PDB file of C-alpha atoms and ligand atoms in Angstrom:
ATOM      1  CA  ARG J  43      24.612  42.434  16.832  1.00 46.00           C
ATOM      2  CA  SER J  44      24.210  40.434  13.674  1.00 48.00           C
ATOM      3  CA  LYS J  45      26.540  37.879  15.222  1.00 50.00           C
ATOM      4  CA  SER J  46      24.395  37.338  18.274  1.00 51.00           C
ATOM      5  CA  GLY J  47      21.308  37.287  16.044  1.00 53.00           C
ATOM      6  CA  GLY J  48      22.946  34.475  14.100  1.00 57.00           C
ATOM      7  CA  ARG J  49      23.678  32.582  17.268  1.00 61.00           C
ATOM      8  CA  ASN J  50      20.120  32.949  18.453  1.00 65.00           C
ATOM      9  CA  GLN J  51      18.862  31.591  15.155  1.00 70.00           C
ATOM     10  CA  LEU J  52      21.163  28.639  15.414  1.00 68.00           C
ATOM     11  CA  THR J  53      19.994  27.925  18.927  1.00 80.00           C
ATOM     12  CA  PHE J  54      16.397  28.136  17.805  1.00 78.00           C
ATOM     13  CA  PHE J  55      17.171  25.715  14.965  1.00 76.00           C
ATOM     14  CA  GLU J  56      18.894  23.325  17.345  1.00 82.00           C
ATOM     15  CA  ALA J  57      16.012  23.498  19.775  1.00 82.00           C
ATOM     16  CA  ASN J  58      13.641  22.578  16.968  1.00 85.00           C
ATOM     17  CA  MET J  59      15.839  19.671  15.944  1.00 85.00           C
ATOM     18  CA  GLN J  60      15.945  18.480  19.501  1.00 87.00           C
ATOM     19  CA  ALA J  61      12.187  18.735  19.915  1.00 88.00           C
ATOM     20  CA  ALA J  62      11.692  16.730  16.709  1.00 88.00           C
ATOM     21  CA  ALA J  63      14.165  14.082  17.885  1.00 90.00           C
ATOM     22  CA  ILE J  64      12.379  13.789  21.219  1.00 91.00           C
ATOM     23  CA  ARG J  65       8.972  13.498  19.524  1.00 91.00           C
ATOM     24  CA  ARG J  66      10.397  10.735  17.363  1.00 92.00           C
ATOM     25  CA  LEU J  67      11.810   8.827  20.313  1.00 93.00           C
ATOM     26  CA  LYS J  68       8.492   9.097  22.110  1.00 95.00           C
ATOM     27  CA  LEU J  69       6.645   7.852  19.034  1.00 95.00           C
ATOM     28  CA  LEU J  70       9.044   4.922  18.740  1.00 96.00           C
ATOM     29  CA  ALA J  71       8.654   4.012  22.411  1.00 96.00           C
ATOM     30  CA  GLU J  72       4.859   4.025  21.973  1.00 97.00           C
ATOM     31  CA  LEU J  73       5.000   2.130  18.687  1.00 97.00           C
ATOM     32  CA  ARG J  74       6.879  -0.717  20.393  1.00 97.00           C
ATOM     33  CA  HIS J  75       3.695  -1.404  22.345  1.00 96.00           C
ATOM     34  CA  ALA J  76       1.354  -1.156  19.384  1.00 96.00           C
ATOM     35  CA  VAL J  77       1.454  -4.810  18.326  1.00 95.00           C
ATOM     36  CA  PRO J  78       1.587  -6.458  21.788  1.00 95.00           C
ATOM     37  CA  ASP J  79      -1.139  -4.122  23.104  1.00 96.00           C
ATOM     38  CA  GLY J  80      -3.405  -4.725  20.121  1.00 97.00           C
ATOM     39  CA  GLN J  81      -3.460  -1.092  18.981  1.00 98.00           C
ATOM     40  CA  LEU J  82      -3.097  -1.793  15.262  1.00 98.00           C
ATOM     41  CA  GLU J  83      -6.129  -2.056  13.003  1.00 98.00           C
ATOM     42  CA  LEU J  84      -6.575  -2.856   9.352  1.00 98.00           C
ATOM     43  CA  TYR J  85      -8.984  -0.818   7.280  1.00 98.00           C
ATOM     44  CA  PHE J  86     -10.190  -2.149   3.942  1.00 98.00           C
ATOM     45  CA  GLN J  87     -10.856  -0.216   0.765  1.00 98.00           C
ATOM     46  CA  PRO J  88     -12.768  -1.845  -2.094  1.00 98.00           C
ATOM     47  CA  ILE J  89     -11.238  -2.316  -5.530  1.00 98.00           C
ATOM     48  CA  VAL J  90     -14.000  -2.141  -8.098  1.00 98.00           C
ATOM     49  CA  ASP J  91     -14.327  -3.713 -11.544  1.00 98.00           C
ATOM     50  CA  LEU J  92     -14.960  -0.649 -13.745  1.00 97.00           C
ATOM     51  CA  ALA J  93     -16.965  -2.685 -16.253  1.00 96.00           C
ATOM     52  CA  THR J  94     -19.482  -4.067 -13.737  1.00 95.00           C
ATOM     53  CA  GLY J  95     -19.174  -1.773 -10.718  1.00 95.00           C
ATOM     54  CA  GLY J  96     -18.805  -4.811  -8.445  1.00 96.00           C
ATOM     55  CA  ILE J  97     -16.322  -5.045  -5.580  1.00 97.00           C
ATOM     56  CA  VAL J  98     -13.797  -7.654  -6.653  1.00 97.00           C
ATOM     57  CA  LYS J  99     -11.065  -7.276  -4.043  1.00 98.00           C
ATOM     58  CA  ALA J 100      -9.725  -4.963  -1.357  1.00 98.00           C
ATOM     59  CA  GLU J 101      -6.589  -3.222  -0.193  1.00 98.00           C
ATOM     60  CA  ALA J 102      -5.667  -3.494   3.493  1.00 98.00           C
ATOM     61  CA  LEU J 103      -4.526  -0.151   4.923  1.00 98.00           C
ATOM     62  CA  LEU J 104      -2.881   0.061   8.318  1.00 98.00           C
ATOM     63  CA  ARG J 105      -4.140   2.273  11.159  1.00 98.00           C
ATOM     64  CA  TRP J 106      -2.801   2.779  14.669  1.00 98.00           C
ATOM     65  CA  ARG J 107      -5.278   3.404  17.469  1.00 97.00           C
ATOM     66  CA  HIS J 108      -2.966   5.518  19.625  1.00 95.00           C
ATOM     67  CA  ALA J 109      -3.345   5.490  23.424  1.00 91.00           C
ATOM     68  CA  SER J 110      -4.614   9.100  23.158  1.00 93.00           C
ATOM     69  CA  GLY J 111      -7.602   7.784  21.206  1.00 93.00           C
ATOM     70  CA  ALA J 112      -6.432   9.249  17.894  1.00 96.00           C
ATOM     71  CA  LEU J 113      -6.470   7.040  14.816  1.00 97.00           C
ATOM     72  CA  LEU J 114      -3.098   7.501  13.128  1.00 97.00           C
ATOM     73  CA  SER J 115      -2.505   6.893   9.431  1.00 97.00           C
ATOM     74  CA  PRO J 116       0.632   5.103   8.219  1.00 98.00           C
ATOM     75  CA  ASP J 117       2.298   8.274   6.946  1.00 96.00           C
ATOM     76  CA  THR J 118       2.813   9.331  10.578  1.00 96.00           C
ATOM     77  CA  PHE J 119       4.600   6.162  11.763  1.00 97.00           C
ATOM     78  CA  ILE J 120       5.763   3.866   8.924  1.00 97.00           C
ATOM     79  CA  GLU J 121       9.067   5.707   8.556  1.00 96.00           C
ATOM     80  CA  VAL J 122       9.855   5.293  12.253  1.00 96.00           C
ATOM     81  CA  ALA J 123       8.842   1.641  11.996  1.00 97.00           C
ATOM     82  CA  GLU J 124      11.193   1.141   9.047  1.00 96.00           C
ATOM     83  CA  GLU J 125      14.168   2.865  10.663  1.00 95.00           C
ATOM     84  CA  SER J 126      13.780   0.976  13.921  1.00 95.00           C
ATOM     85  CA  GLY J 127      13.157  -2.432  12.372  1.00 95.00           C
ATOM     86  CA  LEU J 128       9.708  -2.597  14.026  1.00 96.00           C
ATOM     87  CA  ILE J 129       8.301  -2.867  10.499  1.00 96.00           C
ATOM     88  CA  HIS J 130       9.097  -6.594  10.544  1.00 95.00           C
ATOM     89  CA  GLU J 131       6.828  -7.289  13.502  1.00 95.00           C
ATOM     90  CA  ILE J 132       4.184  -4.882  12.197  1.00 97.00           C
ATOM     91  CA  GLY J 133       4.409  -6.316   8.686  1.00 96.00           C
ATOM     92  CA  ASP J 134       3.919  -9.841   9.983  1.00 95.00           C
ATOM     93  CA  TRP J 135       0.864  -8.691  11.896  1.00 97.00           C
ATOM     94  CA  VAL J 136      -0.551  -7.006   8.767  1.00 98.00           C
ATOM     95  CA  PHE J 137       0.078 -10.113   6.687  1.00 97.00           C
ATOM     96  CA  ARG J 138      -1.566 -12.485   9.166  1.00 97.00           C
ATOM     97  CA  THR J 139      -4.536 -10.222   9.819  1.00 98.00           C
ATOM     98  CA  ALA J 140      -5.165  -9.632   6.112  1.00 98.00           C
ATOM     99  CA  ALA J 141      -4.872 -13.356   5.403  1.00 98.00           C
ATOM    100  CA  GLN J 142      -7.411 -14.116   8.137  1.00 98.00           C
ATOM    101  CA  GLN J 143      -9.865 -11.561   6.685  1.00 98.00           C
ATOM    102  CA  SER J 144      -9.413 -12.936   3.194  1.00 98.00           C
ATOM    103  CA  LYS J 145     -10.186 -16.398   4.487  1.00 98.00           C
ATOM    104  CA  ARG J 146     -13.361 -15.192   6.180  1.00 98.00           C
ATOM    105  CA  TRP J 147     -14.608 -13.209   3.178  1.00 98.00           C
ATOM    106  CA  SER J 148     -13.675 -15.953   0.718  1.00 97.00           C
ATOM    107  CA  GLU J 149     -15.768 -18.395   2.755  1.00 96.00           C
ATOM    108  CA  LEU J 150     -18.608 -15.885   2.982  1.00 95.00           C
ATOM    109  CA  LEU J 151     -18.677 -15.307  -0.800  1.00 95.00           C
ATOM    110  CA  GLY J 152     -17.865 -18.860  -1.821  1.00 95.00           C
ATOM    111  CA  ARG J 153     -14.989 -17.675  -4.010  1.00 96.00           C
ATOM    112  CA  ASP J 154     -11.462 -16.357  -3.554  1.00 97.00           C
ATOM    113  CA  PHE J 155     -11.558 -12.813  -2.219  1.00 98.00           C
ATOM    114  CA  GLN J 156      -8.150 -11.265  -2.748  1.00 98.00           C
ATOM    115  CA  ILE J 157      -6.652  -8.746  -0.348  1.00 98.00           C
ATOM    116  CA  SER J 158      -3.690  -6.536  -1.220  1.00 98.00           C
ATOM    117  CA  ILE J 159      -1.138  -5.689   1.430  1.00 98.00           C
ATOM    118  CA  ASN J 160       1.581  -3.038   1.265  1.00 98.00           C
ATOM    119  CA  LYS J 161       5.130  -4.127   1.869  1.00 96.00           C
ATOM    120  CA  SER J 162       7.899  -1.652   2.484  1.00 94.00           C
ATOM    121  CA  PRO J 163      11.321  -2.192   0.860  1.00 92.00           C
ATOM    122  CA  VAL J 164      12.773  -2.935   4.312  1.00 92.00           C
ATOM    123  CA  GLN J 165      10.707  -6.121   4.370  1.00 92.00           C
ATOM    124  CA  PHE J 166      12.751  -7.422   1.439  1.00 92.00           C
ATOM    125  CA  GLN J 167      16.097  -7.167   3.231  1.00 89.00           C
ATOM    126  CA  PRO J 168      18.255 -10.309   3.466  1.00 84.00           C
ATOM    127  CA  GLN J 169      17.255 -11.343   7.003  1.00 80.00           C
ATOM    128  CA  THR J 170      13.533 -11.604   6.251  1.00 80.00           C
ATOM    129  CA  GLU J 171      12.052 -14.900   5.143  1.00 85.00           C
ATOM    130  CA  ALA J 172       9.559 -14.801   2.302  1.00 89.00           C
ATOM    131  CA  ALA J 173       9.149 -18.535   2.858  1.00 91.00           C
ATOM    132  CA  ASP J 174       7.546 -17.780   6.256  1.00 92.00           C
ATOM    133  CA  TRP J 175       4.756 -15.844   4.541  1.00 93.00           C
ATOM    134  CA  VAL J 176       4.155 -18.751   2.186  1.00 94.00           C
ATOM    135  CA  ALA J 177       4.204 -21.225   5.091  1.00 94.00           C
ATOM    136  CA  HIS J 178       1.678 -19.130   7.008  1.00 95.00           C
ATOM    137  CA  LEU J 179      -0.876 -19.270   4.175  1.00 96.00           C
ATOM    138  CA  ASP J 180      -0.362 -23.009   4.040  1.00 95.00           C
ATOM    139  CA  ALA J 181      -0.910 -23.259   7.814  1.00 96.00           C
ATOM    140  CA  ILE J 182      -4.245 -21.428   7.696  1.00 96.00           C
ATOM    141  CA  ARG J 183      -5.128 -23.152   4.407  1.00 96.00           C
ATOM    142  CA  LEU J 184      -5.623 -19.985   2.385  1.00 97.00           C
ATOM    143  CA  GLY J 185      -4.949 -20.122  -1.346  1.00 96.00           C
ATOM    144  CA  PRO J 186      -1.934 -17.879  -2.142  1.00 97.00           C
ATOM    145  CA  ARG J 187      -3.916 -16.180  -4.915  1.00 97.00           C
ATOM    146  CA  CYS J 188      -5.902 -14.534  -2.145  1.00 98.00           C
ATOM    147  CA  ILE J 189      -2.895 -12.373  -1.306  1.00 98.00           C
ATOM    148  CA  ASN J 190      -1.574  -9.594  -3.511  1.00 98.00           C
ATOM    149  CA  VAL J 191       1.667  -7.925  -2.462  1.00 97.00           C
ATOM    150  CA  GLU J 192       1.998  -4.223  -3.303  1.00 97.00           C
ATOM    151  CA  ILE J 193       5.536  -2.956  -3.756  1.00 95.00           C
ATOM    152  CA  THR J 194       6.843   0.408  -4.934  1.00 92.00           C
ATOM    153  CA  GLU J 195       9.191   1.233  -7.765  1.00 89.00           C
ATOM    154  CA  GLY J 196      11.812   2.273  -5.200  1.00 87.00           C
ATOM    155  CA  LEU J 197      12.326  -1.376  -4.313  1.00 90.00           C
ATOM    156  CA  LEU J 198      13.037  -2.199  -7.948  1.00 88.00           C
ATOM    157  CA  LEU J 199      15.476   0.629  -8.579  1.00 83.00           C
ATOM    158  CA  ASN J 200      18.472  -1.539  -7.790  1.00 78.00           C
ATOM    159  CA  LEU J 201      17.066  -4.969  -8.335  1.00 85.00           C
ATOM    160  CA  SER J 202      19.306  -7.103  -6.110  1.00 89.00           C
ATOM    161  CA  ASP J 203      19.384 -10.903  -6.071  1.00 91.00           C
ATOM    162  CA  THR J 204      17.901 -10.786  -2.584  1.00 92.00           C
ATOM    163  CA  VAL J 205      14.854  -8.863  -3.768  1.00 92.00           C
ATOM    164  CA  MET J 206      14.548 -11.030  -6.887  1.00 92.00           C
ATOM    165  CA  ASP J 207      14.706 -14.217  -4.782  1.00 92.00           C
ATOM    166  CA  LYS J 208      12.060 -13.047  -2.355  1.00 93.00           C
ATOM    167  CA  LEU J 209       9.682 -11.905  -5.076  1.00 93.00           C
ATOM    168  CA  ALA J 210      10.270 -15.186  -6.903  1.00 93.00           C
ATOM    169  CA  THR J 211       9.437 -17.138  -3.727  1.00 94.00           C
ATOM    170  CA  LEU J 212       6.172 -15.226  -3.301  1.00 94.00           C
ATOM    171  CA  GLN J 213       5.194 -15.600  -6.934  1.00 93.00           C
ATOM    172  CA  ALA J 214       6.175 -19.255  -7.196  1.00 94.00           C
ATOM    173  CA  SER J 215       3.741 -19.909  -4.347  1.00 95.00           C
ATOM    174  CA  GLY J 216       0.969 -18.226  -6.355  1.00 96.00           C
ATOM    175  CA  MET J 217       0.780 -14.863  -4.608  1.00 97.00           C
ATOM    176  CA  GLN J 218       0.327 -11.924  -6.959  1.00 97.00           C
ATOM    177  CA  VAL J 219       2.387  -8.737  -7.100  1.00 96.00           C
ATOM    178  CA  SER J 220       1.377  -5.138  -7.878  1.00 97.00           C
ATOM    179  CA  ILE J 221       3.474  -2.056  -8.494  1.00 95.00           C
ATOM    180  CA  ASP J 222       2.008   0.675  -6.298  1.00 95.00           C
ATOM    181  CA  ASP J 223       2.113   4.408  -7.126  1.00 93.00           C
ATOM    182  CA  PHE J 224       3.178   3.531 -10.665  1.00 92.00           C
ATOM    183  CA  GLY J 225       4.656   6.430 -12.604  1.00 87.00           C
ATOM    184  CA  THR J 226       6.017   8.375  -9.650  1.00 86.00           C
ATOM    185  CA  GLY J 227       9.275   6.498  -9.028  1.00 78.00           C
ATOM    186  CA  TYR J 228      12.335   6.292 -11.195  1.00 72.00           C
ATOM    187  CA  SER J 229      10.709   3.704 -13.354  1.00 68.00           C
ATOM    188  CA  SER J 230      13.309   2.270 -15.668  1.00 70.00           C
ATOM    189  CA  MET J 231      10.636  -0.149 -16.886  1.00 79.00           C
ATOM    190  CA  SER J 232      13.373  -2.725 -17.375  1.00 82.00           C
ATOM    191  CA  TYR J 233      12.169  -4.455 -14.239  1.00 86.00           C
ATOM    192  CA  LEU J 234       8.863  -5.184 -15.969  1.00 87.00           C
ATOM    193  CA  LYS J 235      10.844  -7.497 -18.219  1.00 85.00           C
ATOM    194  CA  ARG J 236      12.693  -9.225 -15.416  1.00 85.00           C
ATOM    195  CA  LEU J 237       9.765  -9.705 -13.059  1.00 88.00           C
ATOM    196  CA  ASP J 238       6.380 -11.307 -13.470  1.00 88.00           C
ATOM    197  CA  ILE J 239       4.225  -8.433 -12.271  1.00 93.00           C
ATOM    198  CA  ASP J 240       0.440  -8.866 -12.229  1.00 96.00           C
ATOM    199  CA  TYR J 241      -0.946  -5.341 -11.689  1.00 97.00           C
ATOM    200  CA  LEU J 242       0.080  -1.734 -12.140  1.00 96.00           C
ATOM    201  CA  LYS J 243      -1.584   0.772  -9.843  1.00 96.00           C
ATOM    202  CA  ILE J 244      -1.659   4.184 -11.493  1.00 95.00           C
ATOM    203  CA  ASP J 245      -0.723   6.789  -8.928  1.00 94.00           C
ATOM    204  CA  GLN J 246      -3.471   9.091  -7.714  1.00 96.00           C
ATOM    205  CA  SER J 247      -1.552  12.197  -8.812  1.00 94.00           C
ATOM    206  CA  PHE J 248      -2.349  11.270 -12.445  1.00 95.00           C
ATOM    207  CA  VAL J 249      -5.948  10.334 -11.697  1.00 96.00           C
ATOM    208  CA  LYS J 250      -6.486  13.629  -9.900  1.00 96.00           C
ATOM    209  CA  GLU J 251      -5.657  15.658 -13.025  1.00 95.00           C
ATOM    210  CA  LEU J 252      -7.019  13.206 -15.556  1.00 94.00           C
ATOM    211  CA  VAL J 253     -10.078  15.159 -16.624  1.00 93.00           C
ATOM    212  CA  HIS J 254      -8.552  18.615 -17.021  1.00 93.00           C
ATOM    213  CA  ASP J 255      -4.906  17.980 -17.816  1.00 95.00           C
ATOM    214  CA  ASN J 256      -3.897  16.530 -21.178  1.00 94.00           C
ATOM    215  CA  PHE J 257      -0.506  15.447 -19.918  1.00 93.00           C
ATOM    216  CA  SER J 258      -1.918  13.330 -17.087  1.00 92.00           C
ATOM    217  CA  ARG J 259      -4.573  11.859 -19.367  1.00 95.00           C
ATOM    218  CA  THR J 260      -1.990  10.898 -21.978  1.00 94.00           C
ATOM    219  CA  ILE J 261       0.281   9.282 -19.371  1.00 91.00           C
ATOM    220  CA  THR J 262      -2.669   7.362 -17.945  1.00 95.00           C
ATOM    221  CA  GLU J 263      -3.895   6.160 -21.343  1.00 96.00           C
ATOM    222  CA  THR J 264      -0.380   5.146 -22.308  1.00 94.00           C
ATOM    223  CA  ILE J 265       0.230   3.207 -19.101  1.00 94.00           C
ATOM    224  CA  ILE J 266      -3.014   1.308 -19.694  1.00 97.00           C
ATOM    225  CA  VAL J 267      -2.137   0.417 -23.296  1.00 97.00           C
ATOM    226  CA  MET J 268       1.385  -0.612 -22.337  1.00 94.00           C
ATOM    227  CA  ALA J 269       0.216  -2.690 -19.373  1.00 95.00           C
ATOM    228  CA  HIS J 270      -2.354  -4.539 -21.463  1.00 97.00           C
ATOM    229  CA  LYS J 271       0.188  -5.303 -24.169  1.00 95.00           C
ATOM    230  CA  LEU J 272       2.424  -6.759 -21.467  1.00 93.00           C
ATOM    231  CA  GLY J 273      -0.457  -8.815 -20.080  1.00 95.00           C
ATOM    232  CA  LEU J 274      -0.876  -6.779 -16.883  1.00 96.00           C
ATOM    233  CA  LYS J 275      -4.062  -5.457 -15.341  1.00 98.00           C
ATOM    234  CA  VAL J 276      -4.412  -1.823 -14.294  1.00 98.00           C
ATOM    235  CA  ILE J 277      -5.903  -0.351 -11.127  1.00 98.00           C
ATOM    236  CA  ALA J 278      -6.462   3.410 -10.914  1.00 98.00           C
ATOM    237  CA  GLU J 279      -5.936   4.825  -7.423  1.00 98.00           C
ATOM    238  CA  GLY J 280      -7.616   7.837  -5.877  1.00 98.00           C
ATOM    239  CA  VAL J 281     -10.764   7.858  -8.033  1.00 98.00           C
ATOM    240  CA  GLU J 282     -12.924  10.559  -6.477  1.00 98.00           C
ATOM    241  CA  THR J 283     -15.381  11.687  -9.156  1.00 98.00           C
ATOM    242  CA  GLN J 284     -17.721  10.081 -11.672  1.00 97.00           C
ATOM    243  CA  GLU J 285     -15.978  12.085 -14.412  1.00 97.00           C
ATOM    244  CA  GLN J 286     -12.639  10.469 -13.554  1.00 98.00           C
ATOM    245  CA  CYS J 287     -14.298   7.072 -13.452  1.00 98.00           C
ATOM    246  CA  ASP J 288     -15.870   7.571 -16.900  1.00 97.00           C
ATOM    247  CA  CYS J 289     -12.589   8.798 -18.326  1.00 97.00           C
ATOM    248  CA  LEU J 290     -10.759   5.747 -16.958  1.00 98.00           C
ATOM    249  CA  GLY J 291     -13.454   3.451 -18.306  1.00 97.00           C
ATOM    250  CA  ARG J 292     -13.094   4.959 -21.785  1.00 96.00           C
ATOM    251  CA  ALA J 293      -9.321   4.477 -21.556  1.00 97.00           C
ATOM    252  CA  GLY J 294      -9.888   0.776 -20.895  1.00 98.00           C
ATOM    253  CA  CYS J 295      -8.728   0.759 -17.266  1.00 98.00           C
ATOM    254  CA  ASP J 296      -9.653  -2.510 -15.539  1.00 98.00           C
ATOM    255  CA  PHE J 297     -10.189  -1.530 -11.900  1.00 98.00           C
ATOM    256  CA  GLY J 298     -10.694   1.543  -9.743  1.00 98.00           C
ATOM    257  CA  GLN J 299     -10.127   2.382  -6.107  1.00 98.00           C
ATOM    258  CA  GLY J 300     -11.010   5.606  -4.359  1.00 98.00           C
ATOM    259  CA  PHE J 301     -13.444   7.683  -2.341  1.00 98.00           C
ATOM    260  CA  LEU J 302     -16.008   7.585  -5.193  1.00 98.00           C
ATOM    261  CA  PHE J 303     -16.572   3.919  -4.368  1.00 98.00           C
ATOM    262  CA  SER J 304     -15.735   3.997  -0.665  1.00 98.00           C
ATOM    263  CA  ARG J 305     -13.236   5.251   1.855  1.00 98.00           C
ATOM    264  CA  PRO J 306     -11.155   2.622   3.646  1.00 98.00           C
ATOM    265  CA  LEU J 307     -13.449   0.982   6.233  1.00 98.00           C
ATOM    266  CA  PRO J 308     -13.054  -1.118   9.401  1.00 98.00           C
ATOM    267  CA  ALA J 309     -13.548  -4.846   8.753  1.00 98.00           C
ATOM    268  CA  ALA J 310     -17.152  -4.991   9.993  1.00 97.00           C
ATOM    269  CA  ALA J 311     -18.270  -2.025   7.872  1.00 97.00           C
ATOM    270  CA  PHE J 312     -16.444  -3.394   4.849  1.00 98.00           C
ATOM    271  CA  GLU J 313     -18.232  -6.688   5.286  1.00 97.00           C
ATOM    272  CA  GLY J 314     -21.567  -4.864   5.213  1.00 96.00           C
ATOM    273  CA  LEU J 315     -20.616  -3.134   1.988  1.00 96.00           C
ATOM    274  CA  LEU J 316     -19.404  -6.395   0.486  1.00 95.00           C
ATOM    275  CA  ALA J 317     -22.683  -8.140   1.275  1.00 90.00           C
ATOM    276  CA  GLY J 318     -24.534  -5.795  -1.083  1.00 86.00           C
ATOM    277  CA  ARG J 319     -21.973  -5.004  -3.750  1.00 87.00           C
ATOM    278  CA  ALA J 320     -19.653  -7.966  -4.259  1.00 80.00           C
ATOM    279  CA  GLY J 321     -18.866  -8.424  -7.925  1.00 82.00           C
TER     280      GLY J 321
HETATM  281  P1  C2E Z 647      -1.031   3.451  -0.848  1.00 61.38           P
HETATM  282  O1  C2E Z 647      -0.714   2.003  -0.716  1.00 61.38           O
HETATM  283  O2  C2E Z 647      -0.776   4.085  -2.168  1.00 61.38           O
HETATM  284  O3  C2E Z 647      -2.554   3.564  -0.424  1.00 61.38           O
HETATM  285  C1  C2E Z 647      -3.456   4.473  -0.972  1.00 61.38           C
HETATM  286  C2  C2E Z 647      -3.674   5.667  -0.066  1.00 61.38           C
HETATM  287  O4  C2E Z 647      -4.573   6.554  -0.705  1.00 61.38           O
HETATM  288  C3  C2E Z 647      -4.322   5.322   1.270  1.00 61.38           C
HETATM  289  O5  C2E Z 647      -3.818   6.222   2.245  1.00 61.38           O
HETATM  290  C4  C2E Z 647      -5.796   5.593   0.992  1.00 61.38           C
HETATM  291  O6  C2E Z 647      -6.551   5.853   2.163  1.00 61.38           O
HETATM  292  C5  C2E Z 647      -5.694   6.798   0.112  1.00 61.38           C
HETATM  293  N1  C2E Z 647      -6.853   6.944  -0.771  1.00 61.38           N
HETATM  294  C6  C2E Z 647      -7.661   5.985  -1.263  1.00 61.38           C
HETATM  295  N2  C2E Z 647      -8.607   6.495  -2.082  1.00 61.38           N
HETATM  296  C7  C2E Z 647      -8.385   7.831  -2.127  1.00 61.38           C
HETATM  297  C8  C2E Z 647      -9.050   8.924  -2.806  1.00 61.38           C
HETATM  298  O7  C2E Z 647     -10.014   8.761  -3.552  1.00 61.38           O
HETATM  299  N3  C2E Z 647      -8.527  10.170  -2.605  1.00 61.38           N
HETATM  300  C9  C2E Z 647      -7.445  10.385  -1.804  1.00 61.38           C
HETATM  301  N4  C2E Z 647      -7.021  11.644  -1.648  1.00 61.38           N
HETATM  302  N5  C2E Z 647      -6.809   9.382  -1.136  1.00 61.38           N
HETATM  303  C10 C2E Z 647      -7.275   8.119  -1.302  1.00 61.38           C
HETATM  304  P2  C2E Z 647      -3.381   5.719   3.697  1.00 61.38           P
HETATM  305  O8  C2E Z 647      -4.313   4.648   4.166  1.00 61.38           O
HETATM  306  O9  C2E Z 647      -3.180   6.911   4.551  1.00 61.38           O
HETATM  307  O10 C2E Z 647      -1.974   5.030   3.420  1.00 61.38           O
HETATM  308  C11 C2E Z 647      -0.881   5.784   2.974  1.00 61.38           C
HETATM  309  C12 C2E Z 647       0.259   4.890   2.568  1.00 61.38           C
HETATM  310  O11 C2E Z 647       0.798   4.178   3.690  1.00 61.38           O
HETATM  311  C13 C2E Z 647      -0.136   3.788   1.573  1.00 61.38           C
HETATM  312  O12 C2E Z 647      -0.219   4.304   0.265  1.00 61.38           O
HETATM  313  C14 C2E Z 647       0.996   2.804   1.766  1.00 61.38           C
HETATM  314  O13 C2E Z 647       2.118   3.173   1.013  1.00 61.38           O
HETATM  315  C15 C2E Z 647       1.330   2.962   3.230  1.00 61.38           C
HETATM  316  N6  C2E Z 647       0.744   1.825   3.984  1.00 61.38           N
HETATM  317  C16 C2E Z 647      -0.549   1.593   4.304  1.00 61.38           C
HETATM  318  N7  C2E Z 647      -0.691   0.432   4.980  1.00 61.38           N
HETATM  319  C17 C2E Z 647       0.558  -0.101   5.065  1.00 61.38           C
HETATM  320  C18 C2E Z 647       1.082  -1.323   5.633  1.00 61.38           C
HETATM  321  O14 C2E Z 647       0.366  -2.191   6.165  1.00 61.38           O
HETATM  322  N8  C2E Z 647       2.439  -1.511   5.546  1.00 61.38           N
HETATM  323  C19 C2E Z 647       3.258  -0.598   4.926  1.00 61.38           C
HETATM  324  N9  C2E Z 647       4.577  -0.871   4.877  1.00 61.38           N
HETATM  325  N10 C2E Z 647       2.799   0.533   4.390  1.00 61.38           N
HETATM  326  C20 C2E Z 647       1.463   0.790   4.442  1.00 61.38           C
HETATM  327 MG1   MG Z 648      -0.955   0.371  -1.777  1.00 61.38          MG
HETATM  328 MG1   MG Z 649      -0.638   4.023  -4.033  1.00 61.38          MG
HETATM  329 MG1   MG Z 650       1.944 -13.608 -12.099  1.00 61.38          MG
END
């Protein structure tokens, strides 16, 4: 009896695995059409100068307008894109679209308006050409300082020559680099010495607990002091309350990003916000 029960459980487990595999294949098949069919959208979230409250730049966040009408967030499809290699095509689309927006908003404001884009570690593999990204900015005549590349600590864990070369190519052109989700990876910190990083983005898990948890507040304050001593600027992610904002301001944090200021918005809505609150 217990034997057959065991077999039934196994079968149930296998059926679940199979269903998940099929869902994944379906998602991949649909994702292949996303770029050619124009289903991808960039949303923009303001990054605010905590001293003035003005919007100084933005982060581009990817969305997929699925054929069903649903708007999918990257957590539901980036992994599949990375595993399948589709991330290269998608990443190029993100880069070009963000660059175009930066050009428009820079012209509108009469000054450089920087946009951050997220790059996954897969986009730093040997076959990709960082020089193409540089060449594209040249082609559309956008100053490289208008693009900030966000990478995660995972990429820097085993800092290969390939990754070093690509980052060096980006930075030599004048593009800036941020470490995203700082404090959550296996940060050896040694990479801060070997790379010329411009910004640290404090992960939202610390910001969330900042006001009530001494540990998170101490980590946050320490990251800010360390970053400033190293000549880096700090952006706090996931700022949701005025209390958190005040606490970050007292700790000397440079910039904030989060729902307190605005959710990520479609380009047109972001432009409306920018018109009134550009800093
Ligand atoms: P991330 O780069 O750390 O982006 C911040 C995430 O936090 C975004 O989620 C944003 O919508 C969310 N967020 C912003 N403010 C708040 C807040 O106050 N409270 C809370 N709870 N959340 C906030 P989103 O847009 O779902 O993106 C998730 C992740 O997907 C990003 O994390 C990034 O790692 C990745 N991603 C987004 N766009 C791209 C892309 O174009 N390419 C790649 N490779 N990855 C991307
Ligand atoms: Mg990011
Ligand atoms: Mg982050
Ligand atoms: Mg630099």
